[in-house]
N, CA, C and O of each residue as an XYZ file, in Angstrom:
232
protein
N      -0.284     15.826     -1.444
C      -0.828     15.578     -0.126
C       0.190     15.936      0.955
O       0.640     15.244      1.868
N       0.407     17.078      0.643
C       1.750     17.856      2.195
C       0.760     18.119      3.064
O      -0.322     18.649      2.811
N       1.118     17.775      3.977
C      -0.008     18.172      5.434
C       1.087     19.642      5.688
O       2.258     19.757      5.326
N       0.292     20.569      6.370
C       0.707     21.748      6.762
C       0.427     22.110      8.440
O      -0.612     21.807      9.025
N       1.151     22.553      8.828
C       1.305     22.931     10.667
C       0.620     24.001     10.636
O       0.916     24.886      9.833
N      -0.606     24.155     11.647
C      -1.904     25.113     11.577
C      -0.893     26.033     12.862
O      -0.277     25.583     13.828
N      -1.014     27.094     12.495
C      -0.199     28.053     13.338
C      -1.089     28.291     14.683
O      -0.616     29.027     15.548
N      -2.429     27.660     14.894
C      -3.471     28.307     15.930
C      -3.227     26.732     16.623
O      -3.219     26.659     17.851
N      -3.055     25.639     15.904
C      -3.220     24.819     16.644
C      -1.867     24.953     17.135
O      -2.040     25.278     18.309
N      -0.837     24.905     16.965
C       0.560     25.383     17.390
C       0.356     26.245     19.033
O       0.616     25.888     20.182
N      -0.087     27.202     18.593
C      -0.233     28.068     19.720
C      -0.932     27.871     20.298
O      -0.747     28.606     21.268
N      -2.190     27.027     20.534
C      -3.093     26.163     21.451
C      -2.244     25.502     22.606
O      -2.289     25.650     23.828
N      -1.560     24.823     21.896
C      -1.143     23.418     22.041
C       0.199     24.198     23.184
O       0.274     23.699     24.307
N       0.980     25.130     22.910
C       1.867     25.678     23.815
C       1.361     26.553     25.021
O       2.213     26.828     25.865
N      -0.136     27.107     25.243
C      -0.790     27.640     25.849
C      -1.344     26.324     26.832
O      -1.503     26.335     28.052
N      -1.493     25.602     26.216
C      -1.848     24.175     27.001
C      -0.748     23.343     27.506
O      -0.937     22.247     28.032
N       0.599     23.973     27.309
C       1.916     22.980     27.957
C       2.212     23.943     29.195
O       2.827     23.558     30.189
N       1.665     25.349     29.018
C       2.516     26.451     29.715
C       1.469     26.196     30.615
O       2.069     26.121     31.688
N       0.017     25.977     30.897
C      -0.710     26.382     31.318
C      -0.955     24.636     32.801
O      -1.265     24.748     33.987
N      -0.715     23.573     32.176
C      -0.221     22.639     32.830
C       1.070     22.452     33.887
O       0.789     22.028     35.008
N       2.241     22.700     33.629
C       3.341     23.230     33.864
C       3.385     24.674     35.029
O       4.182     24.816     35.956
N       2.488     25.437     34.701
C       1.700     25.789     35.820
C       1.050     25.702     36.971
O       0.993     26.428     37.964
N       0.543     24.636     36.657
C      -0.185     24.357     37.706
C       0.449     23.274     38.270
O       0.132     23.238     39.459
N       1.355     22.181     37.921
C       1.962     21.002     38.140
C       3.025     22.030     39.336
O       3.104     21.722     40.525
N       3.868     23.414     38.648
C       4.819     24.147     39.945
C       3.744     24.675     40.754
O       4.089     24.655     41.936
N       2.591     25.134     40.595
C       1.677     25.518     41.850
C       1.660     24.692     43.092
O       1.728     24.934     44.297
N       1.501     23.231     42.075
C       0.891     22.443     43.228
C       2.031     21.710     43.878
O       1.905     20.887     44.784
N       3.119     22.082     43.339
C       4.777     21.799     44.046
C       4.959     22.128     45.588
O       4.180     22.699     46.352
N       5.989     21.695     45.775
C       6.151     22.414     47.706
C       7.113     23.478     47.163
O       6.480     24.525     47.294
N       7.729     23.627     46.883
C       8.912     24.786     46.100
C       8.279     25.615     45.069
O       8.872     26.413     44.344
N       7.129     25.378     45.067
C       6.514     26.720     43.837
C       7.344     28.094     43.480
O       7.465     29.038     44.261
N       7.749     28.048     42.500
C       8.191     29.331     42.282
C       7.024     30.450     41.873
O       7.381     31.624     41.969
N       5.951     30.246     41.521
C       4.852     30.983     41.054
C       4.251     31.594     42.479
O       4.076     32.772     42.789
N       3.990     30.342     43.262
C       3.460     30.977     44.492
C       3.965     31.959     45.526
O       3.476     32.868     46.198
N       5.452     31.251     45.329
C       6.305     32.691     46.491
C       6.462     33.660     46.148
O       6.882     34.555     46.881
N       6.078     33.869     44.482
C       6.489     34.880     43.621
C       5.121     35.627     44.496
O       5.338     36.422     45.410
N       3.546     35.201     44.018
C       2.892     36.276     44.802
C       2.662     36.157     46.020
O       2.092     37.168     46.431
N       2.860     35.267     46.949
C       2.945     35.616     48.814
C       4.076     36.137     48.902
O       4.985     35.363     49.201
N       4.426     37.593     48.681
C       5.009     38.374     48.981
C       6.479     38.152     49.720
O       6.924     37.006     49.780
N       7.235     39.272     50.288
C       8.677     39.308     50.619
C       8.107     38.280     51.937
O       8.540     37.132     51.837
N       7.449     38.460     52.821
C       7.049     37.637     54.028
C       7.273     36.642     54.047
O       7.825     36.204     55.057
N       6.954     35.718     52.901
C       6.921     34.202     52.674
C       7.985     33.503     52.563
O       8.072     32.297     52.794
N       9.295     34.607     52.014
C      10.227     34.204     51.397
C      11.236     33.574     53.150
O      12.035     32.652     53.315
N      10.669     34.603     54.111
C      11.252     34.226     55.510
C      11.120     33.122     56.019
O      11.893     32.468     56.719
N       9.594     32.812     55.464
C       9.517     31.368     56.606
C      10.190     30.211     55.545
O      10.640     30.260     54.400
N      10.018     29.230     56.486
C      11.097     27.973     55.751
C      10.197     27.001     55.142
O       9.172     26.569     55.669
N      10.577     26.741     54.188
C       9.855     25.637     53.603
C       8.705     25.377     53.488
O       7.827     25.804     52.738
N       8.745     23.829     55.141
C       7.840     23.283     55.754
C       6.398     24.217     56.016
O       5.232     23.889     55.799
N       6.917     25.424     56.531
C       5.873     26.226     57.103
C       5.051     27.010     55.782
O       3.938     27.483     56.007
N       5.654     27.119     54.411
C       5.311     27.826     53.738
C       3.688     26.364     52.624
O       2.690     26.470     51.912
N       4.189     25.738     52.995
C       4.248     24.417     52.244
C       2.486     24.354     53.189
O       1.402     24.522     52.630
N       2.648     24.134     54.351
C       1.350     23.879     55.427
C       0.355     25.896     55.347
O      -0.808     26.298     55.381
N       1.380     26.359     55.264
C       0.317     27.591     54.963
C      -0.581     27.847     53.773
O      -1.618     28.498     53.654
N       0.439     26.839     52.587
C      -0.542     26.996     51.332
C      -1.849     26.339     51.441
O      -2.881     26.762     50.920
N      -1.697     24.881     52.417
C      -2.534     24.113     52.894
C      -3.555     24.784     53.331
O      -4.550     24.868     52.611
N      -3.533     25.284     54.356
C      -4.622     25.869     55.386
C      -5.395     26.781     54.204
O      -6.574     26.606     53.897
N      -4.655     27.623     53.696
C      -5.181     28.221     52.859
C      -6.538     28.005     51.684
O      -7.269     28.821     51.122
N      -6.454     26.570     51.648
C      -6.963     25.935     50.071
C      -8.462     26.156     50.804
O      -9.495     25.876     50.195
């Protein structure tokens, strides 16, 4: 009776940590995902302002 590690549930299960973790830095004020795609522009304004633009945005 050896239980065995299902290689799909494995890779579920890390698709579902990456995919959380995701969205937990999305919904960050420091997102690294988000400044990554609002472009070189975004990277100018500060913070606060980047933080209230994601806002307006939603």
């Amino acid at each position: 009776m050896s239980s065995r590690v299902d290689g799909k549930g494995v890779a579920w299960a890390l698709f579902f940590v990456v995919v959380l973790l995701a969205l937990f830095d999305v919904l960050s004020q420091e997102s690294v995902i988000a400044d990554f795609f609002a472009g070189p522009q975004a990277a100018e304004q500060g913070r606060i302002e980047r933080a209230v633009k994601r806002a307006m945005d939603r």
